[in-house]
Amino acid sequence: MQVKNLLEGFLTALYPFDAKCFACGIEAPLNAACLCEACSIKIRRAGELTAPDGLCGLYAAFYYDEPLHRAVHSFKYLNARYLARYFAATFSLPELWEFDVIVPVPLHPKRLRRRGYNQSALLAALLSKQLGIPVEGPLLRRRLETKPQAGLSSAKRRENMLFAFCASNAVRGRSILLIDDVVTTASTLSACAMALNEKGAAKVYAACFCTAPLIH
Ligand SMILES: [Zn+2]
């Protein structure tokens, strides 16, 4: 217990949990999701969405509306790792989903070295704590360094992603929850699910912090 408290204290010091709206960054009265009133009016909750090929279910906490752009960009590219706490706290997964392991969408090792962290793994670690279900990152790895997906057509994204991931044989018979930060066309999640299903995963679900409005 003491070790756990020490660890929590250490993590809090590393990733301070302040009282600013996580989307716009202003200090203001916040709701339970740590959003100011102006942002909570503009941001739309998402929920369970139509699952793309290979997935049994897809969930997003929010749509990727304008007030979230700044926070998501800082989380992905500007080392704002502390945002994982705010993001993870907004997840409310469908009750019927049953999974026994959490797997973050992996970055290619080169990109991970450049960025220093995998933002989806930060979310996965916090969700693991919230749900009491273990994270096993090594079950899925990225074997190709895909080009950044922003600005590409959905056909091009799919082509980019085909065979980008490789799953471990240890996924056989297991039900997996994939975690990603932003879903744009679901081509990444479909490619992950394809790799996991190929190795005999029983079920693959995916949850992300936000989704492009295209996916309903
Ligand atoms: Zn705000």
PDB file of C-alpha atoms in Angstrom, residues 45-51 56-61 63 92-97 205-206 215-216:
ATOM      1  CA  ARG A  45     -20.234  13.416 -26.322  1.00  0.00           C
ATOM      2  CA  ALA A  46     -19.989  10.475 -28.723  1.00  0.00           C
ATOM      3  CA  GLY A  47     -20.503   6.969 -27.197  1.00  0.00           C
ATOM      4  CA  GLU A  48     -20.817   3.646 -28.998  1.00  0.00           C
ATOM      5  CA  LEU A  49     -20.332   3.972 -32.763  1.00  0.00           C
ATOM      6  CA  THR A  50     -20.699   1.678 -35.768  1.00  0.00           C
ATOM      7  CA  ALA A  51     -17.762  -0.711 -35.579  1.00  0.00           C
ATOM      8  CA  CYS A  56     -16.868  -6.088 -32.277  1.00  0.00           C
ATOM      9  CA  GLY A  57     -17.415  -2.577 -30.944  1.00  0.00           C
ATOM     10  CA  LEU A  58     -16.123   0.979 -31.236  1.00  0.00           C
ATOM     11  CA  TYR A  59     -16.434   3.681 -28.588  1.00  0.00           C
ATOM     12  CA  ALA A  60     -15.353   7.316 -28.484  1.00  0.00           C
ATOM     13  CA  ALA A  61     -15.785   9.626 -25.520  1.00  0.00           C
ATOM     14  CA  TYR A  63     -16.393  13.963 -31.269  1.00  0.00           C
ATOM     15  CA  SER A  92     -17.573   5.476 -20.135  1.00  0.00           C
ATOM     16  CA  LEU A  93     -17.440   2.163 -21.983  1.00  0.00           C
ATOM     17  CA  PRO A  94     -20.560   0.199 -23.006  1.00  0.00           C
ATOM     18  CA  GLU A  95     -21.556  -2.130 -20.161  1.00  0.00           C
ATOM     19  CA  LEU A  96     -21.961  -5.186 -22.390  1.00  0.00           C
ATOM     20  CA  TRP A  97     -18.360  -5.171 -23.552  1.00  0.00           C
ATOM     21  CA  TYR A 205     -13.127  -3.824 -29.236  1.00  0.00           C
ATOM     22  CA  ALA A 206     -11.685  -0.341 -29.586  1.00  0.00           C
ATOM     23  CA  ILE A 215     -17.806   7.778 -38.003  1.00  0.00           C
ATOM     24  CA  HIS A 216     -21.299   7.380 -36.535  1.00  0.00           C
TER      25      HIS A 216
END
